[in-house]
């Protein structure tokens, strides 16, 4: 997908690269320039159809794209330098992709309307108010939301194209997103309009020092690469769309092994996003690894080259760093071919146990049972063995996730290992040392995979209603068909709203990432206001520094009201939630919107990536985007999204997992049914308002306790004795009105009724005298009402209980209906997250 500066997505990773062409440092001294005459390439009636090619080399260009489109992009945003400009629907002329989009280059055609509906701009800066001209670029976009036209979310929040458009745009911080060349389609309503014929001394377009030229009426193609600009009036001009240098695939594949290593090492040194965070000495790495590339080159040994590349990349502690391992498939198979018939997991108390036993395998034959503590391997304490393991799934950003993979690979061996001496202690207390034969079994290895049990054919979004009555949505990818993802997503949200589902559990545990923009906007369905959630800094060649433009902040843009879900939400995460998955999960913690539940944090891959080519047809990936939160803090890299509620890793929970029970989902259901703060004794009650402050709270529209409750009742429910309960989770302390009201047909009846009504208010176990409440009689809707109310604020964290008990000592009639004697109780449980 493309935003103002173009965002691309990696196959399992977030990618939000600012992709724009760089310009040299410019002289910004402005002068008044004279009018220049254009070079008219062809003088005809003006363009009617525009065709061209779109060439892309970036591996991620087509990922997740379901509806690619070519449009005439109204340049009103660039002319006025409005980064939030939205291309009006009426100005969008949609073209036709005329070849296979998934094969580069693809071709397009746009039929120009006889009279477009673009925004008009007077760009001759002569001080005279004139009709002006309409200015368009031809641009590539993807359409994910709604109808065939691009709405704000499709437009990445607004602005103008920085890539894959007929204009060339710079990412130089001094001239960020300025157009430096390319072609515009310009429409003049008459022959009295003018347009710049050059950039002027400030090298910027549409500024006061631009030289100007006359435009013919109708359509013209203006070539910004000519000096002065030229005009093409041919009927069928060709306009190419540009892939900027910073978007194009960097290719070291034609170099020698050593030359390619030097190029790669320099790229990492300059562009890797977290050098300071991880204290990486790139020169030391060159000194360590370059001799291995030289040796592989000298011996023409591509296997040695691949191993050197692997070890260099594995030395960088970043999950996003990776490469194609085809040349090392045999090495992987050899290193992991042998197993012992058991797998391991570490419990919270530091014990390493067997959480998988293969029936008939070596471990089972030696008497090892499920849950056995693994004390040592070949005489070395098991924990020390695990510490030294380098998994084939390296490298890692998050040490906690690395430890899980080390446990997995610690029981894998080459077949020539023969046997391993294992000391273990069964649950019944029996301790034993046995020599286990290394056999060719993969059951124990597959069991411990992060993706064990994952359906490879699953849709990107699937939803259901759990037996408990809560909604469940599994999001498997932010890189699949983006239109399908949104269609199913909106259907799920609408279903839950239509059926008043009391809470939703989002399962992100097996989501490898994808489009960060898509992840942000899907999270927005749980908010009612637009929120900035972060930004990303990237290396800028023009300055040699990392640069982050405020205009590139990432917003969550909520959908229309009926597609916003306002109920409680729980998000489940785990070690297989990476990159865009983590950004989605983090977004759900903003303003304490959701509670995160899991046994482990997410993967900690908190950046954006770029691929480049190396010799032997190997693709390498590095992290180029330094993602930060709205306050500018690195927030995910290395740590991931840490659960608010950690499901313990114990013998008991691992046994339940082994028996097929989803302990994380069970915990999520418990959390969503018991709001945070449940079970916590507060430090005291909330503060009760004075009579005057209570009146002010009521008249100013402060929420009633019932307004924030999960439960909703019909009017008939209040007409019989009994207890109505309200569950009120608070995300922050707030002022709430606690009120009892009784209305009758007349003042006389009202007074008679209250002769038989006793009221009792209890707050956190203490009865509150009636004189602490404001009493007020008033007319409402033709009835006479008596109110007893107060306002409660400054709620301490924890679980608060309030009750309003109206005891009808005898049957009464309010002038419209009879009411039985008995206790009419409203019981409130208010929870505030610590």
PDB file of N, CA, C and O in Angstrom, residues 289 292 302-312 328 331 392:
ATOM      1  N   UNK A 289      34.334 -10.806  10.286  1.00  0.00           N
ATOM      2  CA  UNK A 289      33.718 -11.659   9.272  1.00  0.00           C
ATOM      3  C   UNK A 289      34.303 -11.488   7.875  1.00  0.00           C
ATOM      4  O   UNK A 289      34.206 -12.412   7.058  1.00  0.00           O
ATOM      5  N   UNK A 292      36.385 -14.317   6.270  1.00  0.00           N
ATOM      6  CA  UNK A 292      35.666 -15.517   5.850  1.00  0.00           C
ATOM      7  C   UNK A 292      35.098 -15.346   4.441  1.00  0.00           C
ATOM      8  O   UNK A 292      35.041 -16.309   3.662  1.00  0.00           O
ATOM      9  N   UNK A 302      30.798 -21.476  -2.521  1.00  0.00           N
ATOM     10  CA  UNK A 302      29.543 -20.786  -2.210  1.00  0.00           C
ATOM     11  C   UNK A 302      28.938 -21.264  -0.891  1.00  0.00           C
ATOM     12  O   UNK A 302      28.203 -20.516  -0.233  1.00  0.00           O
ATOM     13  N   UNK A 303      29.241 -22.496  -0.505  1.00  0.00           N
ATOM     14  CA  UNK A 303      28.735 -22.981   0.784  1.00  0.00           C
ATOM     15  C   UNK A 303      29.408 -22.234   1.940  1.00  0.00           C
ATOM     16  O   UNK A 303      28.746 -21.809   2.895  1.00  0.00           O
ATOM     17  N   UNK A 304      30.711 -22.060   1.845  1.00  0.00           N
ATOM     18  CA  UNK A 304      31.431 -21.292   2.873  1.00  0.00           C
ATOM     19  C   UNK A 304      30.950 -19.848   2.895  1.00  0.00           C
ATOM     20  O   UNK A 304      30.839 -19.229   3.970  1.00  0.00           O
ATOM     21  N   UNK A 305      30.658 -19.299   1.728  1.00  0.00           N
ATOM     22  CA  UNK A 305      30.109 -17.932   1.641  1.00  0.00           C
ATOM     23  C   UNK A 305      28.762 -17.844   2.348  1.00  0.00           C
ATOM     24  O   UNK A 305      28.503 -16.914   3.129  1.00  0.00           O
ATOM     25  N   UNK A 306      27.888 -18.827   2.117  1.00  0.00           N
ATOM     26  CA  UNK A 306      26.570 -18.817   2.743  1.00  0.00           C
ATOM     27  C   UNK A 306      26.679 -18.950   4.262  1.00  0.00           C
ATOM     28  O   UNK A 306      25.937 -18.302   5.010  1.00  0.00           O
ATOM     29  N   UNK A 307      27.621 -19.774   4.734  1.00  0.00           N
ATOM     30  CA  UNK A 307      27.811 -19.910   6.177  1.00  0.00           C
ATOM     31  C   UNK A 307      28.339 -18.613   6.789  1.00  0.00           C
ATOM     32  O   UNK A 307      27.934 -18.217   7.888  1.00  0.00           O
ATOM     33  N   UNK A 308      29.247 -17.950   6.084  1.00  0.00           N
ATOM     34  CA  UNK A 308      29.772 -16.676   6.581  1.00  0.00           C
ATOM     35  C   UNK A 308      28.664 -15.628   6.648  1.00  0.00           C
ATOM     36  O   UNK A 308      28.572 -14.862   7.623  1.00  0.00           O
ATOM     37  N   UNK A 309      27.815 -15.606   5.627  1.00  0.00           N
ATOM     38  CA  UNK A 309      26.695 -14.669   5.607  1.00  0.00           C
ATOM     39  C   UNK A 309      25.737 -14.972   6.755  1.00  0.00           C
ATOM     40  O   UNK A 309      25.287 -14.064   7.464  1.00  0.00           O
ATOM     41  N   UNK A 310      25.461 -16.255   6.956  1.00  0.00           N
ATOM     42  CA  UNK A 310      24.578 -16.648   8.058  1.00  0.00           C
ATOM     43  C   UNK A 310      25.119 -16.163   9.400  1.00  0.00           C
ATOM     44  O   UNK A 310      24.410 -15.541  10.204  1.00  0.00           O
ATOM     45  N   UNK A 311      26.392 -16.428   9.653  1.00  0.00           N
ATOM     46  CA  UNK A 311      26.953 -16.095  10.959  1.00  0.00           C
ATOM     47  C   UNK A 311      27.046 -14.588  11.173  1.00  0.00           C
ATOM     48  O   UNK A 311      26.898 -14.102  12.306  1.00  0.00           O
ATOM     49  N   UNK A 312      27.309 -13.850  10.105  1.00  0.00           N
ATOM     50  CA  UNK A 312      27.320 -12.387  10.219  1.00  0.00           C
ATOM     51  C   UNK A 312      25.930 -11.896  10.619  1.00  0.00           C
ATOM     52  O   UNK A 312      25.784 -11.091  11.560  1.00  0.00           O
ATOM     53  N   UNK A 328      21.731 -23.548   2.507  1.00  0.00           N
ATOM     54  CA  UNK A 328      22.065 -24.181   3.780  1.00  0.00           C
ATOM     55  C   UNK A 328      20.998 -25.162   4.238  1.00  0.00           C
ATOM     56  O   UNK A 328      21.031 -25.618   5.388  1.00  0.00           O
ATOM     57  N   UNK A 331      22.494 -28.273   5.586  1.00  0.00           N
ATOM     58  CA  UNK A 331      23.105 -28.070   6.906  1.00  0.00           C
ATOM     59  C   UNK A 331      22.039 -28.117   7.994  1.00  0.00           C
ATOM     60  O   UNK A 331      22.232 -28.725   9.060  1.00  0.00           O
ATOM     61  N   UNK A 392      18.602 -22.321  14.717  1.00  0.00           N
ATOM     62  CA  UNK A 392      18.536 -21.987  13.296  1.00  0.00           C
ATOM     63  C   UNK A 392      17.515 -20.887  13.018  1.00  0.00           C
ATOM     64  O   UNK A 392      17.505 -20.298  11.943  1.00  0.00           O
TER      65      UNK A 392
END
